[in-house]
Short mmCIF file of C-alpha atoms in Angstrom, two decimals:
data_model
loop_
_atom_site.label_atom_id
_atom_site.label_comp_id
_atom_site.label_asym_id
_atom_site.label_seq_id
_atom_site.Cartn_x
_atom_site.Cartn_y
_atom_site.Cartn_z
CA LYS H 216 137.60 -8.80 143.05
CA LEU H 217 141.30 -8.94 142.25
CA HIS H 218 141.20 -12.72 141.84
CA ARG H 219 138.29 -12.30 139.44
CA ALA H 220 140.27 -9.60 137.66
CA LEU H 221 142.92 -12.10 136.60
CA ALA H 222 140.23 -14.14 134.88
CA GLY H 223 138.65 -10.80 133.91
CA GLY H 224 135.68 -11.07 131.63
CA ARG H 225 135.75 -14.64 130.36
CA GLU H 226 133.14 -13.62 127.82
CA GLY H 227 135.65 -11.28 126.22
CA GLY H 228 138.83 -13.34 126.36
CA GLY H 229 140.28 -12.96 129.82
CA LEU H 230 143.71 -13.91 131.03
CA ASP H 231 142.66 -17.54 131.02
CA SER H 232 141.44 -17.40 127.44
CA PRO H 233 143.23 -19.78 125.05
CA ALA H 234 142.95 -17.08 122.42
CA ALA H 235 145.04 -14.79 124.58
CA GLY H 236 148.11 -16.96 124.05
CA VAL H 237 148.92 -17.49 127.73
CA LEU H 238 148.65 -20.39 130.13
CA PRO H 239 145.30 -20.93 131.89
CA VAL H 240 144.99 -19.31 135.30
CA GLU H 241 144.85 -22.73 136.96
CA GLY H 242 148.12 -23.78 135.35
CA ARG H 243 149.85 -20.57 136.25
CA ALA H 244 148.62 -20.77 139.84
CA SER H 245 150.22 -24.17 140.25
CA SER H 246 153.50 -22.85 138.86
CA VAL H 247 153.47 -19.91 141.26
CA ALA H 248 152.97 -22.31 144.15
CA GLY H 249 156.38 -23.77 143.29
CA CYS H 250 158.12 -20.40 143.23
CA PRO H 251 160.54 -20.96 146.12
CA GLY H 252 161.94 -24.06 144.48
CA ARG H 253 162.17 -22.40 141.09
CA MET H 254 163.92 -19.36 142.54
CA ALA H 255 166.34 -21.66 144.32
CA GLY H 256 166.95 -23.44 141.03
CA ASP H 257 167.67 -20.14 139.31
CA ASN H 258 170.07 -19.14 142.08
CA ALA H 259 171.93 -22.46 141.84
CA HIS H 260 172.06 -22.10 138.08
CA ARG H 261 173.65 -18.66 138.43
CA ARG H 262 176.25 -19.98 140.82
CA ARG H 263 177.17 -22.60 138.22
CA GLY H 264 177.53 -19.80 135.71
CA GLY H 265 175.25 -21.49 133.17
CA GLY H 266 173.12 -19.74 130.57
CA GLY H 267 169.64 -20.61 129.41
CA GLU H 268 167.71 -23.50 130.83
CA ALA H 269 169.95 -26.22 132.21
CA ALA H 270 168.95 -29.79 131.51
CA GLY H 271 167.26 -31.07 134.62
CA GLY H 272 168.27 -27.97 136.57
CA GLY H 273 164.82 -26.42 136.69
CA ALA H 274 166.22 -22.93 136.09
CA TYR H 275 164.67 -20.48 133.67
CA VAL H 276 166.30 -17.57 131.88
CA ASP H 277 164.38 -15.58 129.29
CA LYS H 278 165.74 -15.62 125.79
CA GLY H 279 167.92 -12.62 125.19
CA VAL H 280 168.55 -12.05 128.90
CA ALA H 281 172.07 -12.47 130.16
CA SER H 282 172.50 -15.17 132.79
CA ASN H 283 175.55 -13.72 134.53
CA HIS H 284 173.92 -11.44 137.09
CA HIS H 285 175.75 -8.69 138.88
CA ALA H 286 178.11 -10.30 141.33
CA SER H 287 177.85 -7.61 143.98
CA GLY H 288 175.29 -7.74 146.74
CA TYR H 289 174.82 -8.18 150.41
CA PRO H 290 175.84 -11.51 151.91
CA SER H 291 172.90 -13.69 152.84
CA GLY H 292 171.95 -15.14 156.19
CA LYS H 293 171.78 -13.66 159.65
CA ALA H 294 175.37 -12.45 159.53
CA ALA H 295 174.24 -9.87 156.99
CA GLY H 296 171.32 -8.80 159.12
CA VAL H 297 168.79 -10.33 156.76
CA GLY H 298 167.45 -13.09 158.96
CA SER H 299 163.84 -13.88 158.20
CA GLY H 300 163.15 -10.44 156.74
CA ARG H 301 162.03 -8.96 160.05
CA ASP H 302 165.33 -7.33 160.97
CA TRP H 303 164.57 -4.25 158.85
CA PRO H 304 161.68 -2.28 160.37
CA LEU H 305 159.14 -0.35 158.33
CA GLN H 306 160.31 3.24 158.12
CA ASN H 307 159.02 6.24 156.19
CA ARG H 308 161.29 8.83 154.63
CA HIS H 309 159.90 12.35 154.82
CA HIS H 310 160.74 15.64 153.16
CA SER H 311 160.91 18.70 155.36
CA ASN H 312 157.41 19.62 154.15
CA GLY H 313 156.00 16.33 155.45
CA SER H 314 155.58 14.50 152.13
CA ILE H 315 157.02 11.03 151.70
CA GLN H 316 160.27 10.80 149.77
CA PRO H 317 160.40 7.71 147.50
CA ALA H 318 163.49 5.53 147.72
CA SER H 319 165.55 4.57 144.71
CA VAL H 320 166.17 0.99 143.66
CA ASP H 321 169.29 -0.46 145.29
CA LYS H 322 171.82 -0.91 142.47
CA ASN H 323 174.35 -2.62 144.74
CA LEU H 324 172.16 -5.58 145.67
CA SER H 325 172.50 -8.59 143.38
CA VAL H 326 169.46 -10.39 142.01
CA GLN H 327 170.54 -13.59 143.75
CA ALA H 328 170.69 -11.92 147.17
CA ALA H 329 167.41 -10.10 146.49
CA LEU H 330 165.64 -13.34 145.56
CA GLN H 331 166.83 -14.93 148.78
CA GLY H 332 165.62 -11.92 150.75
CA VAL H 333 162.16 -12.16 149.15
CA ASP H 334 162.01 -15.91 149.70
CA GLU H 335 162.85 -15.59 153.42
CA ALA H 336 160.51 -12.69 154.15
CA ASP H 337 156.97 -13.33 155.32
CA GLU H 338 155.88 -9.70 155.64
CA PRO H 339 156.59 -6.43 153.76
CA THR H 340 159.50 -5.14 155.83
CA GLU H 341 161.79 -2.46 154.47
CA TRP H 342 164.37 -5.10 153.56
CA ALA H 343 161.78 -7.31 151.84
CA LEU H 344 160.45 -4.39 149.78
CA ARG H 345 163.98 -3.41 148.82
CA CYS H 346 164.71 -6.95 147.63
CA ALA H 347 161.46 -7.18 145.68
CA ALA H 348 162.17 -3.87 143.94
CA VAL H 349 165.62 -5.05 142.89
CA VAL H 350 164.26 -8.20 141.22
CA LEU H 351 161.43 -6.38 139.42
CA GLU H 352 163.54 -3.49 138.20
CA ASN H 353 166.67 -5.39 137.20
CA SER H 354 166.84 -6.04 133.46
CA GLN H 355 168.60 -9.36 134.08
CA SER H 356 165.78 -10.88 136.14
CA SER H 357 163.86 -13.58 134.31
CA ARG H 358 160.12 -13.51 133.81
CA VAL H 359 159.65 -16.49 136.14
CA GLU H 360 161.60 -14.74 138.90
CA SER H 361 159.52 -11.59 138.50
CA GLU H 362 156.26 -13.57 138.58
CA CYS H 363 157.37 -15.33 141.77
CA VAL H 364 158.20 -12.02 143.42
CA LEU H 365 154.87 -10.52 142.34
CA ALA H 366 153.06 -13.53 143.78
CA LYS H 367 154.95 -13.13 147.06
CA ILE H 368 154.06 -9.43 147.24
CA ASN H 369 150.39 -10.34 146.82
CA ILE H 370 150.74 -12.68 149.79
CA TRP H 371 152.34 -9.91 151.82
CA LEU H 372 149.47 -7.56 150.98
CA ALA H 373 146.79 -9.58 152.68
CA PRO H 374 143.86 -7.43 153.87
CA SER H 375 144.95 -7.78 157.50
CA VAL H 376 148.32 -6.08 156.89
CA THR H 377 147.75 -3.89 153.84
CA ARG H 378 146.77 -0.74 155.74
CA GLN H 379 149.87 -0.84 157.92
CA ALA H 380 152.12 -1.62 154.95
CA LEU H 381 150.88 1.10 152.58
CA PRO H 382 152.98 3.99 154.00
CA ALA H 383 156.13 1.88 153.84
CA ILE H 384 155.40 0.84 150.26
CA ALA H 385 154.79 4.46 149.23
CA SER H 386 158.21 5.46 150.58
CA SER H 387 160.02 2.43 149.13
CA ALA H 388 161.35 1.77 145.65
CA LEU H 389 158.54 -0.70 144.91
CA PRO H 390 156.28 1.71 142.95
CA VAL H 391 159.15 2.59 140.60
CA ALA H 392 160.03 -1.09 140.21
CA VAL H 393 156.44 -2.20 139.54
CA VAL H 394 155.99 0.46 136.85
CA SER H 395 159.32 -0.58 135.34
CA ALA H 396 158.14 -4.21 135.32
CA ILE H 397 154.90 -3.24 133.52
CA ARG H 398 157.05 -1.64 130.83
CA LYS H 399 159.47 -4.59 130.74
CA TYR H 400 156.75 -7.23 130.39
CA ARG H 401 154.36 -5.29 128.19
CA ASN H 402 154.34 -8.18 125.71
CA GLU H 403 153.64 -10.77 128.44
CA PRO H 404 149.94 -10.29 129.31
CA LEU H 405 149.82 -12.34 132.51
CA THR H 406 153.04 -10.95 133.99
CA ALA H 407 152.05 -7.37 133.19
CA ALA H 408 148.61 -8.01 134.66
CA LEU H 409 150.17 -9.34 137.88
CA CYS H 410 152.11 -6.07 138.08
CA CYS H 411 148.83 -4.16 137.77
CA VAL H 412 147.27 -6.25 140.55
CA VAL H 413 150.19 -5.36 142.84
CA LEU H 414 149.72 -1.71 141.84
CA VAL H 415 146.03 -1.84 142.76
CA LYS H 416 146.63 -3.50 146.14
CA SER H 417 149.54 -1.24 147.10
CA SER H 418 148.11 2.12 145.97
CA GLY H 419 145.23 2.18 148.43
CA SER H 420 146.43 5.39 150.09
CA THR H 421 146.75 8.84 148.54
CA THR H 422 150.51 8.84 149.09
CA GLY H 423 150.77 5.40 147.49
CA ALA H 424 148.83 6.50 144.42
CA GLN H 425 151.01 9.61 144.15
CA ALA H 426 154.15 7.47 144.30
CA TYR H 427 152.90 5.42 141.36
CA LEU H 428 151.89 8.55 139.45
CA ARG H 429 155.38 10.01 139.89
CA ALA H 430 156.81 6.74 138.58
CA GLY H 431 154.76 7.04 135.38
CA ALA H 432 152.05 4.48 136.13
CA LEU H 433 149.35 6.22 134.07
CA GLU H 434 151.52 6.19 130.97
CA GLU H 435 152.47 2.53 131.33
CA VAL H 436 148.93 1.36 132.12
CA GLY H 437 147.68 3.23 129.06
CA ALA H 438 150.39 1.73 126.88
CA LEU H 439 149.51 -1.75 128.17
CA MET H 440 145.86 -1.22 127.23
CA ASP H 441 146.94 -0.11 123.76
CA ARG H 442 149.18 -3.15 123.35
CA HIS H 443 146.38 -5.66 124.14
CA PRO H 444 143.13 -3.91 123.09
CA LEU H 445 141.15 -7.16 122.71
CA HIS H 446 142.48 -8.93 125.80
CA GLY H 447 139.65 -8.81 128.33
CA GLY H 448 141.79 -9.71 131.34
CA VAL H 449 144.44 -7.09 130.62
CA GLN H 450 141.81 -4.42 130.01
CA ASN H 451 140.11 -5.34 133.29
CA VAL H 452 143.16 -5.03 135.55
CA CYS H 453 144.19 -1.84 133.76
CA LEU H 454 140.77 -0.32 134.44
CA LEU H 455 141.13 -1.34 138.09
CA ALA H 456 144.54 0.33 138.14
CA LEU H 457 143.11 3.53 136.65
CA CYS H 458 140.45 3.65 139.36
CA GLY H 459 143.09 3.15 142.03
CA LEU H 460 145.31 5.93 140.68
CA MET H 461 142.59 8.58 140.29
CA LYS H 462 142.24 9.54 143.93
CA ASP H 463 142.05 13.29 143.30
CA GLY H 464 141.17 15.76 140.59
CA GLY H 465 144.77 16.28 139.52
CA ALA H 466 145.32 12.60 138.79
CA ALA H 467 141.95 12.32 137.01
CA ARG H 468 142.71 15.33 134.80
CA GLN H 469 146.11 13.86 134.00
CA ALA H 470 144.42 10.61 132.98
CA VAL H 471 141.95 12.52 130.80
CA SER H 472 144.80 14.35 129.04
CA GLN H 473 146.46 11.01 128.28
CA GLY H 474 143.40 9.48 126.62
CA ALA H 475 141.96 7.39 129.45
CA VAL H 476 138.35 8.05 128.39
CA ALA H 477 138.89 6.67 124.89
CA ARG H 478 140.69 3.62 126.31
CA ALA H 479 137.91 2.88 128.80
CA LEU H 480 135.26 3.19 126.11
CA ARG H 481 137.25 0.94 123.78
CA ALA H 482 137.66 -1.69 126.51
CA MET H 483 133.92 -1.69 127.24
CA GLU H 484 133.12 -1.97 123.55
CA SER H 485 135.54 -4.85 122.98
CA THR H 486 133.92 -7.20 125.51
CA ALA H 487 130.62 -7.50 127.35
CA GLY H 488 132.33 -9.16 130.32
CA ARG H 489 130.86 -8.11 133.65
CA GLU H 490 134.10 -7.04 135.31
CA VAL H 491 135.25 -4.95 132.36
CA GLN H 492 131.86 -3.23 132.18
CA PHE H 493 131.74 -2.55 135.92
CA ASN H 494 135.31 -1.25 136.20
CA GLY H 495 134.93 0.70 132.97
CA LEU H 496 131.84 2.45 134.34
CA ASN H 497 133.66 3.32 137.55
CA SER H 498 136.59 4.70 135.55
CA LEU H 499 134.29 6.84 133.39
CA ARG H 500 132.51 8.23 136.44
CA LEU H 501 135.81 9.30 138.03
CA LEU H 502 137.09 10.76 134.76
CA VAL H 503 133.97 12.90 134.34
CA GLU H 504 133.37 13.86 137.98
CA ASN H 505 136.99 14.54 138.95
CA GLY H 506 138.73 14.94 135.60
CA ARG H 507 136.19 17.11 133.77
CA ALA H 508 136.24 14.76 130.79
CA GLN H 509 134.09 15.27 127.72
CA ARG H 510 130.86 13.27 127.89
CA THR H 511 130.68 12.15 124.27
CA GLY H 512 129.94 8.45 124.01
CA LEU H 513 129.47 7.90 127.75
CA GLN H 514 125.68 7.66 127.66
CA GLU H 515 125.73 4.96 124.97
CA ALA H 516 128.43 2.96 126.81
CA ALA H 517 126.48 3.09 130.07
CA LEU H 518 123.20 2.10 128.41
CA ARG H 519 124.92 -0.77 126.60
CA ALA H 520 126.37 -2.07 129.87
CA LYS H 521 123.00 -1.77 131.57
CA VAL H 522 121.26 -3.75 128.83
CA ALA H 523 123.94 -6.47 128.80
CA HIS H 524 123.71 -6.88 132.59
CA GLN H 525 120.17 -5.76 133.34
CA ASN H 526 119.74 -8.48 135.98
CA ASP H 527 122.94 -7.45 137.79
CA ASP H 528 122.10 -4.77 140.35
CA THR H 529 125.76 -3.82 140.87
CA VAL H 530 126.46 -3.12 137.21
CA SER H 531 123.08 -1.44 136.74
CA THR H 532 123.76 0.90 139.65
CA ALA H 533 127.21 1.78 138.27
CA ALA H 534 125.62 2.48 134.88
CA ASP H 535 122.96 4.67 136.49
CA GLU H 536 125.66 6.67 138.27
CA VAL H 537 127.27 7.48 134.92
CA LEU H 538 123.91 8.18 133.27
CA ALA H 539 122.96 10.51 136.11
CA ILE H 540 126.01 12.64 135.26
CA VAL H 541 125.64 12.73 131.47
CA THR H 542 121.83 12.63 131.04
CA PRO H 543 119.74 15.68 132.00
CA ARG H 544 116.95 14.89 134.49
CA PHE H 545 117.79 11.20 134.46
CA LYS H 546 114.93 9.13 135.97
CA GLU H 547 113.27 12.24 137.41
CA VAL H 548 110.02 11.82 135.46
CA LEU H 549 107.84 8.74 135.07
CA CYS H 550 107.84 7.21 131.59
CA TRP H 551 104.36 7.55 130.14
CA HIS H 552 104.94 4.55 127.82
CA TRP H 553 105.65 2.44 130.88
CA GLN H 554 102.54 3.88 132.57
CA SER H 555 100.54 2.82 129.52
CA GLY H 556 101.72 -0.75 130.00
CA TRP H 557 104.92 -1.20 127.97
CA CYS H 558 108.07 0.72 127.09
CA LYS H 559 109.95 -0.64 124.09
CA LEU H 560 113.22 0.88 125.30
CA GLY H 561 113.27 -1.24 128.44
CA PRO H 562 116.52 -0.69 130.42
CA ARG H 563 117.68 1.87 127.84
CA CYS H 564 114.92 4.27 128.84
CA THR H 565 116.16 7.31 130.75
CA TYR H 566 112.75 7.95 132.32
CA ALA H 567 111.64 6.30 135.54
CA HIS H 568 109.85 2.97 135.36
CA GLY H 569 108.01 3.16 138.65
CA PRO H 570 108.55 4.52 142.16
CA VAL H 571 111.76 2.52 142.62
CA ASP H 572 113.42 4.32 139.71
CA LEU H 573 112.20 7.67 141.03
CA GLY H 574 113.66 6.85 144.42
CA GLN H 575 116.99 5.91 142.83
CA SER H 576 117.11 9.23 141.01
CA ARG H 577 116.89 11.05 144.35
CA MET H 578 119.63 8.86 145.78
CA LEU H 579 121.87 9.50 142.76
CA GLY H 580 121.27 13.24 143.00
CA THR H 581 120.21 13.62 139.38
CA GLY H 582 119.03 16.85 137.86
CA PRO H 583 120.58 19.81 136.11
CA ARG H 584 124.33 19.89 136.67
CA PRO H 585 126.80 22.64 135.82
CA GLY H 586 128.57 22.01 132.52
#
């Protein structure tokens, strides 16, 4: 789903859309595959003290970003205890009340040393997460360096290791750094979207989501949606991020207060892409069920999604879940037009079209709900 998110809604101009002004996904994927070499080129370029892109050097420095990085940092190699990235075990920091205490970004570690630490690590150890946070949060890191680190984090967060890594990520400086990177690259759709993908994959636990909320993730995700309102891919990953952050009523109510409902509705109206519609419906359901959001406009958005994807059972079910919340007695009574042979409303009809619809209404738990 996350891979599809990066192409997010091709019908509505996803991240691979030429109209979006970014490289195609295929082209970017091939550039990420060469990250280790590019990071090494950047490191060599720093040691030479050059600025900008050196002829034939393969280094990249964003315009307006200083090339002389902070000289301090931990020495590299095994003498410094870095090794392959495994020398620093995963550890959680706890308050006396049992909650996890987030770490701050290491200001004494240079970008060059942090890049080497990320390059050498093959799993999300404490040292690897510290290095990744330094690169993402540092204002002197180039966009290419940040994209390489984000790609490496996605490799670390493979399904087989994500569950074990989530507590360590929640207690590390990575959530703060990822949110900072979303803010830093708000005008770079693909880079900001990669940050959102890392957010989604690393906020799978309640403590992880809370760490991102404390770092201001809701505000930055909302601002990113406002910056690219017609960019289907950006809207898609932002909707995924919203769903990942709203793990309890408090977070959902916070999202409602910051305008998440209007943003979700706008995203669904801007493109008929399947992923945007599906993730938008899931966001709306959480905002209403857990965040007590107003229901204005939700019925029309759900019906529109259901009509656009009436042959897609997954999207239709997600739409029905929203309609069951906002429509009184949804699918509880057979449609007499349908019983007569034809209903002109088709998938927009809120009455049941046969026993299957009636059975779905029981499964969805429709009926009068408290306001």
